[in-house]
Coordinates of N, CA, C and O in Angstrom, one line a residue:
X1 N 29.4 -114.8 44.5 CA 30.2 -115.8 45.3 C 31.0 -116.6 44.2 O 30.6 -116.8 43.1
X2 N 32.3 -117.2 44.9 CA 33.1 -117.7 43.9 C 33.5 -118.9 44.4 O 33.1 -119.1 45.5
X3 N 34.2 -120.0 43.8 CA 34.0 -120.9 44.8 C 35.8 -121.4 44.0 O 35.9 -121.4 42.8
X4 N 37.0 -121.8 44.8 CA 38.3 -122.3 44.2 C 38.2 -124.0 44.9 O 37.9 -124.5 46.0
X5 N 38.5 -124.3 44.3 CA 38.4 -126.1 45.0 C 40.1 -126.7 44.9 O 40.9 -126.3 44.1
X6 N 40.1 -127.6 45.8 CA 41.5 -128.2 45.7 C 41.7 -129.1 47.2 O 40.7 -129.6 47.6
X7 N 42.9 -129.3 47.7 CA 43.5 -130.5 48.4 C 44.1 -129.4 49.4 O 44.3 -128.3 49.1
X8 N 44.2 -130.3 50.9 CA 43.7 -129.6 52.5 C 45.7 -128.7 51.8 O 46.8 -128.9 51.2
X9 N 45.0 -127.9 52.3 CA 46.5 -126.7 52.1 C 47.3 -126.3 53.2 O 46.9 -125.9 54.2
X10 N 48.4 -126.4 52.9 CA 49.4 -126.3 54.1 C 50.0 -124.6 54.2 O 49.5 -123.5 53.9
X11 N 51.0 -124.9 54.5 CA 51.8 -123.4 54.8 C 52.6 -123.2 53.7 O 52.9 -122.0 53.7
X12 N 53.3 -123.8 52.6 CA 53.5 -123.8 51.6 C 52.4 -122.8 50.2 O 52.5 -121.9 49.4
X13 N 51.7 -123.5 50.5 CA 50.1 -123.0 49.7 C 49.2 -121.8 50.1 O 48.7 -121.0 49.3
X14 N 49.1 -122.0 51.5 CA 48.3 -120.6 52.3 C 49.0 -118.9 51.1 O 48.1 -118.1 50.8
X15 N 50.1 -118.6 50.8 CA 50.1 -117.4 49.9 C 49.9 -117.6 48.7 O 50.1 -116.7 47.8
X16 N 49.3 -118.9 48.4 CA 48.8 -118.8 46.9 C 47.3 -118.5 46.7 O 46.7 -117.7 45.9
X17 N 46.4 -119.5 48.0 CA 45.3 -119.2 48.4 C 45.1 -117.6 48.5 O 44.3 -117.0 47.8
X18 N 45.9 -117.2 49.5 CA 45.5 -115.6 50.0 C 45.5 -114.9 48.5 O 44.5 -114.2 48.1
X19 N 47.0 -115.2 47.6 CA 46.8 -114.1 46.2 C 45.2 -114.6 45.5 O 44.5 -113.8 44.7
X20 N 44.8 -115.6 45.8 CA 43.1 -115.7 44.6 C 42.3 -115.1 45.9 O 41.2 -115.6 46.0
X21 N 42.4 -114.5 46.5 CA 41.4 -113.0 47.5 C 40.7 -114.6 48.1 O 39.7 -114.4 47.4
X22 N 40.6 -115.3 48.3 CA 39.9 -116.2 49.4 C 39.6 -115.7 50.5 O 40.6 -115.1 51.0
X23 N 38.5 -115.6 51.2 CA 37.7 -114.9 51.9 C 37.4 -116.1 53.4 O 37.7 -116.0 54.6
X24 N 37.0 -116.9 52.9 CA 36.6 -117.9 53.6 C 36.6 -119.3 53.2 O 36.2 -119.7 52.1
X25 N 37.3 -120.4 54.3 CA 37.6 -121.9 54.0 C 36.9 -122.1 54.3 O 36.3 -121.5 55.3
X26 N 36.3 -123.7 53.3 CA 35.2 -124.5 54.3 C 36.1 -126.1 54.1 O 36.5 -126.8 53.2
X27 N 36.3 -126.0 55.6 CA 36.7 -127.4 55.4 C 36.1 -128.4 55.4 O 35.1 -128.3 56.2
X28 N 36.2 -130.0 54.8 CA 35.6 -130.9 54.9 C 36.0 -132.4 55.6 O 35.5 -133.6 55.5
X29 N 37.0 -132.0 56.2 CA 37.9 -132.9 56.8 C 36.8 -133.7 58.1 O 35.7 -133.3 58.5
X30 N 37.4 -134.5 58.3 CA 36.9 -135.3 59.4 C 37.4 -135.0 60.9 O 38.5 -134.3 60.8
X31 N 37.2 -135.1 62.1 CA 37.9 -134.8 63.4 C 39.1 -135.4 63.4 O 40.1 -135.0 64.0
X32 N 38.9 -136.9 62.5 CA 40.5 -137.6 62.6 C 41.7 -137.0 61.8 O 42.8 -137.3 61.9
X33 N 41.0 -136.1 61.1 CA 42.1 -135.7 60.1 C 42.7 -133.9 60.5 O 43.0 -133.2 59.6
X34 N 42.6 -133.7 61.4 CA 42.6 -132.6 62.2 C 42.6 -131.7 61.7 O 43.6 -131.2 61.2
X35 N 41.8 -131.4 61.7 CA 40.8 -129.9 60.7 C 41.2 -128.7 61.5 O 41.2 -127.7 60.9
X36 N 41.4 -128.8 62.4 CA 41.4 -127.8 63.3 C 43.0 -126.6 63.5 O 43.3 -125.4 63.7
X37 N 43.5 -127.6 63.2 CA 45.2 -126.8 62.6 C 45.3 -126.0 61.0 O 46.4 -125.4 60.6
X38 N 43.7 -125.9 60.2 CA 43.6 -125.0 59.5 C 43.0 -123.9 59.6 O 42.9 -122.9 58.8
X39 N 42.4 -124.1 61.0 CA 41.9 -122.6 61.7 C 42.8 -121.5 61.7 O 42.4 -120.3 61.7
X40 N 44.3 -121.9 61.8 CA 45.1 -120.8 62.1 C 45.6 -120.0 60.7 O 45.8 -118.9 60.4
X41 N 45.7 -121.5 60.0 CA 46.0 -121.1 58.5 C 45.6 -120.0 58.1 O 46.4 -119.0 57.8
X42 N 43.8 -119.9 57.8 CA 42.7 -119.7 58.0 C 43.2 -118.1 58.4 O 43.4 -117.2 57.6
X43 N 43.2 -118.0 59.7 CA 43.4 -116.8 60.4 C 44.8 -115.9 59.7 O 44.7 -114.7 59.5
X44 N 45.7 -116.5 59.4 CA 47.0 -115.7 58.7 C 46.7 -115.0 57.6 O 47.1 -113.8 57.6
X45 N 45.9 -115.5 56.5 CA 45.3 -114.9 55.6 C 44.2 -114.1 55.7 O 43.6 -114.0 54.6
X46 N 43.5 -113.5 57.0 CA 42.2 -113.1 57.4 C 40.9 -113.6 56.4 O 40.1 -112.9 55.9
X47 N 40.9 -115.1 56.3 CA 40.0 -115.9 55.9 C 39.1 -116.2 57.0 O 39.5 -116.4 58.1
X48 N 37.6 -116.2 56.7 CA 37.1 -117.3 57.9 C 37.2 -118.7 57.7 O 37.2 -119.1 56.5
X49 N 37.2 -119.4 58.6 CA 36.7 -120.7 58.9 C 36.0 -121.1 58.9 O 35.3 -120.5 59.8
X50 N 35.2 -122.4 58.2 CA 34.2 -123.2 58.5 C 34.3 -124.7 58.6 O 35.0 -125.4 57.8
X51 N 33.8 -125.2 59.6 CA 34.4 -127.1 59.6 C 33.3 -127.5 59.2 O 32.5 -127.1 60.0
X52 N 32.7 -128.2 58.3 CA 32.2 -128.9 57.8 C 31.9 -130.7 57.2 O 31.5 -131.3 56.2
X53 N 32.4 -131.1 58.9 CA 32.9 -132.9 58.6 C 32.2 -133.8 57.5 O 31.1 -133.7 57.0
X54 N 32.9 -134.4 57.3 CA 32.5 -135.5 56.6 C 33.4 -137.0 56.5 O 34.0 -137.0 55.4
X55 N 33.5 -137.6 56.9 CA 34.1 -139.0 57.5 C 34.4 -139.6 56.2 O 33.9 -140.7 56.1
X56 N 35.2 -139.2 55.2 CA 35.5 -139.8 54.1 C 35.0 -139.8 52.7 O 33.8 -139.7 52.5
X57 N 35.6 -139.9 51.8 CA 34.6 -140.2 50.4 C 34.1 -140.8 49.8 O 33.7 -140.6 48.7
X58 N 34.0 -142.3 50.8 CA 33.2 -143.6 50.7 C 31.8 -143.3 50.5 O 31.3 -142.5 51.2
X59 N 30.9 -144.1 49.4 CA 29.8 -143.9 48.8 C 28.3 -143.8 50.4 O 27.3 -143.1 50.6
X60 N 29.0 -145.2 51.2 CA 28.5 -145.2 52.4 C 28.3 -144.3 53.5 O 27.3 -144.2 54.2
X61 N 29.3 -143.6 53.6 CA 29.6 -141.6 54.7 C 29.1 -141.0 53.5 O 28.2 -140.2 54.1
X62 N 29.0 -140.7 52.1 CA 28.9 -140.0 51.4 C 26.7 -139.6 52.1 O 25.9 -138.6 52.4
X63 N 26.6 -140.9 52.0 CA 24.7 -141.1 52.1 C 24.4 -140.3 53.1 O 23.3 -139.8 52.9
X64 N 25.1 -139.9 54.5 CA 24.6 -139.0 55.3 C 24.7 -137.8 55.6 O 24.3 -137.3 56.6
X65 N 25.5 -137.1 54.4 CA 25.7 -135.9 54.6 C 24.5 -135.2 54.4 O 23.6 -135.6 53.7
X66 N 24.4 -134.0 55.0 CA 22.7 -133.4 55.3 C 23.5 -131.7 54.3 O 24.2 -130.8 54.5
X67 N 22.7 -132.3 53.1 CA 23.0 -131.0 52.1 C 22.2 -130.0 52.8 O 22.7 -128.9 52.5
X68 N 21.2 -130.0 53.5 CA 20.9 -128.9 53.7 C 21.6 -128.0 54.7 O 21.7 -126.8 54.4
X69 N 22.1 -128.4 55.7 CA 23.4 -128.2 56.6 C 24.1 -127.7 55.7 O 24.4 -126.6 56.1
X70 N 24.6 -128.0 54.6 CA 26.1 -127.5 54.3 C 25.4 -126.3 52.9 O 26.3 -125.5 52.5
X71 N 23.9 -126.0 52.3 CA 23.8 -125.2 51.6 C 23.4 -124.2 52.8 O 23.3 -123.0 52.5
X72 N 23.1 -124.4 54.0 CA 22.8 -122.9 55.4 C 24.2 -122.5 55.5 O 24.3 -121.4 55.9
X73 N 25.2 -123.3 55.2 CA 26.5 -122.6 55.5 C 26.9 -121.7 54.6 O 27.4 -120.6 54.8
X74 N 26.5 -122.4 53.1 CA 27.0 -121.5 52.0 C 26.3 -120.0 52.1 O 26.8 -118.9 51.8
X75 N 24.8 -120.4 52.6 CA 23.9 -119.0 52.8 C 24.2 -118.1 53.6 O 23.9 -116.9 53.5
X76 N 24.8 -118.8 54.9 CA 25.3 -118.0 55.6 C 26.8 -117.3 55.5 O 27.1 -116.4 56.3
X77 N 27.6 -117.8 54.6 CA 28.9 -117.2 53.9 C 28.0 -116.3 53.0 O 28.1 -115.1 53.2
X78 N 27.4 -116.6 52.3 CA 26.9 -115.4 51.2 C 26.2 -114.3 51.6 O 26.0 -113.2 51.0
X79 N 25.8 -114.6 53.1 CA 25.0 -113.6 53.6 C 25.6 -112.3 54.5 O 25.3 -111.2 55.1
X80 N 26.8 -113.1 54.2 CA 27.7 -112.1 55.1 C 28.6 -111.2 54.2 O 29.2 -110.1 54.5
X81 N 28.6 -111.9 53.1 CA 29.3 -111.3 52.1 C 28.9 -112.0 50.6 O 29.2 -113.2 50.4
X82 N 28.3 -111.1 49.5 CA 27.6 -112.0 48.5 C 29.2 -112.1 47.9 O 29.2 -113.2 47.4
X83 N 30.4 -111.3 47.7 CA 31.5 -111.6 46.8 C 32.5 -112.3 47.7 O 33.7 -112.1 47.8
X84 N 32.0 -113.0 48.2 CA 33.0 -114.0 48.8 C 33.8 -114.9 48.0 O 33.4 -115.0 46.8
X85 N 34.7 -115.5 48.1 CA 35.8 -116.5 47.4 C 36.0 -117.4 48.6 O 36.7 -117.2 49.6
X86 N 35.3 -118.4 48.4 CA 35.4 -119.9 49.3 C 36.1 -120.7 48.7 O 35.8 -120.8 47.5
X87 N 37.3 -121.4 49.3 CA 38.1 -122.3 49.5 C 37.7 -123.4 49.7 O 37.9 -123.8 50.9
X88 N 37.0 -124.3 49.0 CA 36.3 -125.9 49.4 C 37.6 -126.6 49.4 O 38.6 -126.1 48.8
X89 N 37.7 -127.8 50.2 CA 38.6 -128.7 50.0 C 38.2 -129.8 50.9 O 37.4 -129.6 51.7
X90 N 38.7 -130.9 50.7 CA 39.0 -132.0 51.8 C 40.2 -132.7 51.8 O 40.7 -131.7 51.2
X91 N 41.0 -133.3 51.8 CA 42.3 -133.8 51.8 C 42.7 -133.9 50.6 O 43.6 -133.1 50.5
X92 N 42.5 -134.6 49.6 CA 43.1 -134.3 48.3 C 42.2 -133.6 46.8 O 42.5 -133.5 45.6
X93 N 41.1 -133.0 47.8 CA 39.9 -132.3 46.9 C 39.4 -132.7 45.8 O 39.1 -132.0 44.9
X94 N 39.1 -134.3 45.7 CA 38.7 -134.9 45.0 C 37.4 -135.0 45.5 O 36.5 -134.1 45.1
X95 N 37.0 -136.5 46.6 CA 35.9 -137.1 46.2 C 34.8 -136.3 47.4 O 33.6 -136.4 47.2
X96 N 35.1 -135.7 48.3 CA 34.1 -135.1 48.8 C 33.7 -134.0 48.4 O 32.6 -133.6 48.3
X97 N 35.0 -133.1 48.0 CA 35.0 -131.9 47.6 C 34.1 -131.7 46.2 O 33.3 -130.8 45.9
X98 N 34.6 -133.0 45.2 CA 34.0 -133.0 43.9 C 32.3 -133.2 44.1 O 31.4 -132.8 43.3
X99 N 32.1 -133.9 45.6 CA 30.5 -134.4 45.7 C 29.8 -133.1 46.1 O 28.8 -132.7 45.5
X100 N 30.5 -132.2 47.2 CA 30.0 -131.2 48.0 C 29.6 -130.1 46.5 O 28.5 -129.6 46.3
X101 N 31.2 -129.8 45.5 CA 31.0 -128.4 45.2 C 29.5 -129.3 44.0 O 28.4 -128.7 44.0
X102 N 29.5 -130.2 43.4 CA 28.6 -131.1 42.7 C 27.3 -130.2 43.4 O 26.7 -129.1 43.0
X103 N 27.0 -130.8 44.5 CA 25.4 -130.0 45.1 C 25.2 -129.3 45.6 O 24.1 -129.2 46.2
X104 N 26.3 -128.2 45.8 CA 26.4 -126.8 45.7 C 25.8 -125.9 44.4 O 24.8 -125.1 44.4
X105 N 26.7 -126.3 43.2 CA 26.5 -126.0 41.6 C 25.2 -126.4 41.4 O 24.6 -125.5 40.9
X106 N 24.5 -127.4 41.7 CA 23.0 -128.0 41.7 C 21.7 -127.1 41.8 O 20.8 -126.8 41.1
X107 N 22.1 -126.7 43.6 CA 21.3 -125.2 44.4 C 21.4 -124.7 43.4 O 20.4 -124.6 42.6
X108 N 22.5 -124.1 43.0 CA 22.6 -122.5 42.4 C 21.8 -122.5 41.2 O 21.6 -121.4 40.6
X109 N 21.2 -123.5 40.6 CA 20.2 -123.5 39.4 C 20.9 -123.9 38.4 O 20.3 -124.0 37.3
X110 N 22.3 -124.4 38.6 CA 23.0 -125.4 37.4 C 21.6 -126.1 36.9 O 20.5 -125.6 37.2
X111 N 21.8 -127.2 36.1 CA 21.4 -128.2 35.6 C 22.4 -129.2 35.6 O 23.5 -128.7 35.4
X112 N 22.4 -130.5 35.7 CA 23.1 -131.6 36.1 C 24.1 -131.3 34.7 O 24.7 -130.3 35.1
X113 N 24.6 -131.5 33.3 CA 25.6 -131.0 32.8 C 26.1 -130.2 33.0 O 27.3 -130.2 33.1
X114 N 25.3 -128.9 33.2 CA 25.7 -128.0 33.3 C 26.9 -127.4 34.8 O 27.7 -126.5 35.0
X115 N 26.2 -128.3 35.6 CA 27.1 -128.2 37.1 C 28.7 -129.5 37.2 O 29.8 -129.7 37.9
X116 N 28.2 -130.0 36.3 CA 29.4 -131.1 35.7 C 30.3 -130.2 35.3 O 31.4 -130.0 35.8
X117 N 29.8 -129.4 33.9 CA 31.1 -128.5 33.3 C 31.6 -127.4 33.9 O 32.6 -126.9 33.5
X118 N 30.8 -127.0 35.0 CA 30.9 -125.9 36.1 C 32.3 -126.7 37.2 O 33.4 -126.2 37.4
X119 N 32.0 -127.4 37.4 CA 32.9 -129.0 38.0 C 34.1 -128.7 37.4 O 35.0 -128.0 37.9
X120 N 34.0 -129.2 36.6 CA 35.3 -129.4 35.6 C 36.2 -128.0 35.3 O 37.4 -128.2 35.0
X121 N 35.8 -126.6 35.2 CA 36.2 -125.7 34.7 C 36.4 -125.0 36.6 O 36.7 -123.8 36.7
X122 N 36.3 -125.6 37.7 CA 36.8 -125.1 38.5 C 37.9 -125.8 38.9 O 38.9 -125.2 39.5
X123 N 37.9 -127.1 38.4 CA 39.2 -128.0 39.0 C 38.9 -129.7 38.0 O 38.2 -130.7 38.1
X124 N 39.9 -129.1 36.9 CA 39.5 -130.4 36.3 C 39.8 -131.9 36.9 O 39.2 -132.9 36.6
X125 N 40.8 -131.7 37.8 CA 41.3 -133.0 38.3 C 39.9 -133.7 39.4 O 39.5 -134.9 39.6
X126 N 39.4 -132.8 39.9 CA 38.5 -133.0 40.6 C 37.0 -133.5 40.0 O 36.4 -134.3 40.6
X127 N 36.6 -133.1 39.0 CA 35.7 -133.3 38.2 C 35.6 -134.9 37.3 O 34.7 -135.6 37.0
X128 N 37.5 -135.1 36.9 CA 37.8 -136.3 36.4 C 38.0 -137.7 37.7 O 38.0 -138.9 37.4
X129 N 38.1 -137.3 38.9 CA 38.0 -138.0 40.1 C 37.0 -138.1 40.6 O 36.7 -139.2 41.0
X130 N 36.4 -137.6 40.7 CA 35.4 -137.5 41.7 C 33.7 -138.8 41.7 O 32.7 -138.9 42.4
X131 N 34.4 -139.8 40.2 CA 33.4 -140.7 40.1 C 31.9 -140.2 39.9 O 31.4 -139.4 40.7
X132 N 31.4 -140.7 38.9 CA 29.9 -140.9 38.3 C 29.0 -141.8 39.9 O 28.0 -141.4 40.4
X133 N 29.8 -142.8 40.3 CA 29.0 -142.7 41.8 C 28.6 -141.9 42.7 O 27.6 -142.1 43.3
X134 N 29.5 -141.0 42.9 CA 29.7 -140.3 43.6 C 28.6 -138.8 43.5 O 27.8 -138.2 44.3
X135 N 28.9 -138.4 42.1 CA 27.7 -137.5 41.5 C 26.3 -138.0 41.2 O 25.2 -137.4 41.1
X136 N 26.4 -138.8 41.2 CA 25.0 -139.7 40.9 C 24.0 -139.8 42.5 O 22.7 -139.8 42.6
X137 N 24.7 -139.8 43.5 CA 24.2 -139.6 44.8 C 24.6 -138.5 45.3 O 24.3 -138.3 46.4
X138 N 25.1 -137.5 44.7 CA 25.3 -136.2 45.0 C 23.6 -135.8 44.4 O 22.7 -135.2 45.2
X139 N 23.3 -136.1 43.1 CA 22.3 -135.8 42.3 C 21.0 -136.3 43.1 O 19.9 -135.7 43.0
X140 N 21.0 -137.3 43.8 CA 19.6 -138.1 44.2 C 19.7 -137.2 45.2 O 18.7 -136.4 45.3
X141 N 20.8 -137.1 46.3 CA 20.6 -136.0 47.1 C 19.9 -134.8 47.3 O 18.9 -134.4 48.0
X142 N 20.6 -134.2 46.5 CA 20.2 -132.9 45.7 C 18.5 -132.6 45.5 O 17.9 -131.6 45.7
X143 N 17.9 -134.0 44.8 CA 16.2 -134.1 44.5 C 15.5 -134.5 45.6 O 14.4 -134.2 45.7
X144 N 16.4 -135.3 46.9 CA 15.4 -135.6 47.7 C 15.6 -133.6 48.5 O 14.5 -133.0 48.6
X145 N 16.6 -132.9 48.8 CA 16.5 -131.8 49.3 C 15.7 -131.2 48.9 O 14.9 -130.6 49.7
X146 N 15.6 -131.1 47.6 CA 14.6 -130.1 47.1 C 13.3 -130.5 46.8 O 12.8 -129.8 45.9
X147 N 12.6 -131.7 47.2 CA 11.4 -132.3 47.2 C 10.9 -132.1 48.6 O 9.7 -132.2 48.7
X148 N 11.6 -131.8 49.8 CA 11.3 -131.6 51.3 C 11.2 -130.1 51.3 O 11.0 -129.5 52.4

């Protein structure tokens, strides 16, 4: 599995996505931010879709995201296909996106630098945004999931 990270993609972008073989989006948008107009996107490139809300990249919405919900999604994209190319994003693919792909890289058996430079070498802008707060509760997350 592969994973490309970046900011919610329009119709301009959709044939840049499709040339990196992207398989499947997971979006991280909120219902207010209408997620649902990249279903079609989505469909033009015979990508699937996945909606995966998240109400913002405030440290406060950040606290209730249920990583294990969003690692059954990844399992179940990998399960359908282990060479998948997922399209993470949320609006400007910074601070959710940097937190989600953060404890994604975590699961996979990174090690906390090591899923940092994994970070960084997928999207550096994202890795340099995405705040030490942000990873730091991506990380506590991450230990309470795998302590349950």
């Amino acid at each position: 599995m592969q994973f490309i990270l970046g900011p919610r993609h329009g119709k301009k972008s959709v044939q840049t996505i499709q040339a990196q073989g992207v398989t499947d989006i997971v979006t991280l948008l909120s219902a207010r931010e209408q997620p649902f107009s990249l279903q079609g996107l989505a469909k033009s490139i015979g990508a699937h879709w996945h909606h995966f809300p998240i109400d913002g990249g405030h440290i406060d919405t950040l606290k209730s995201v249920d990583l294990g919900s969003l690692f059954a999604l990844i399992d179940e994209i990998e399960g359908r296909d282990e060479n998948a190319v997922i399209y993470l994003h949320c609006s400007a693919g910074l601070h959710r996106t940097g937190f989600a792909a953060y404890a994604i890289l975590r699961r996979s058996g990174l090690a906390p630098d090591a899923a940092l430079a994994a970070l960084r070498a997928l999207r550096p802008v994202t890795a340099d945004e995405v705040g030490k707060d942000r990873l730091d509760l991506a990380e506590h997350q991450f230990q309470t999931w795998l302590s349950t």
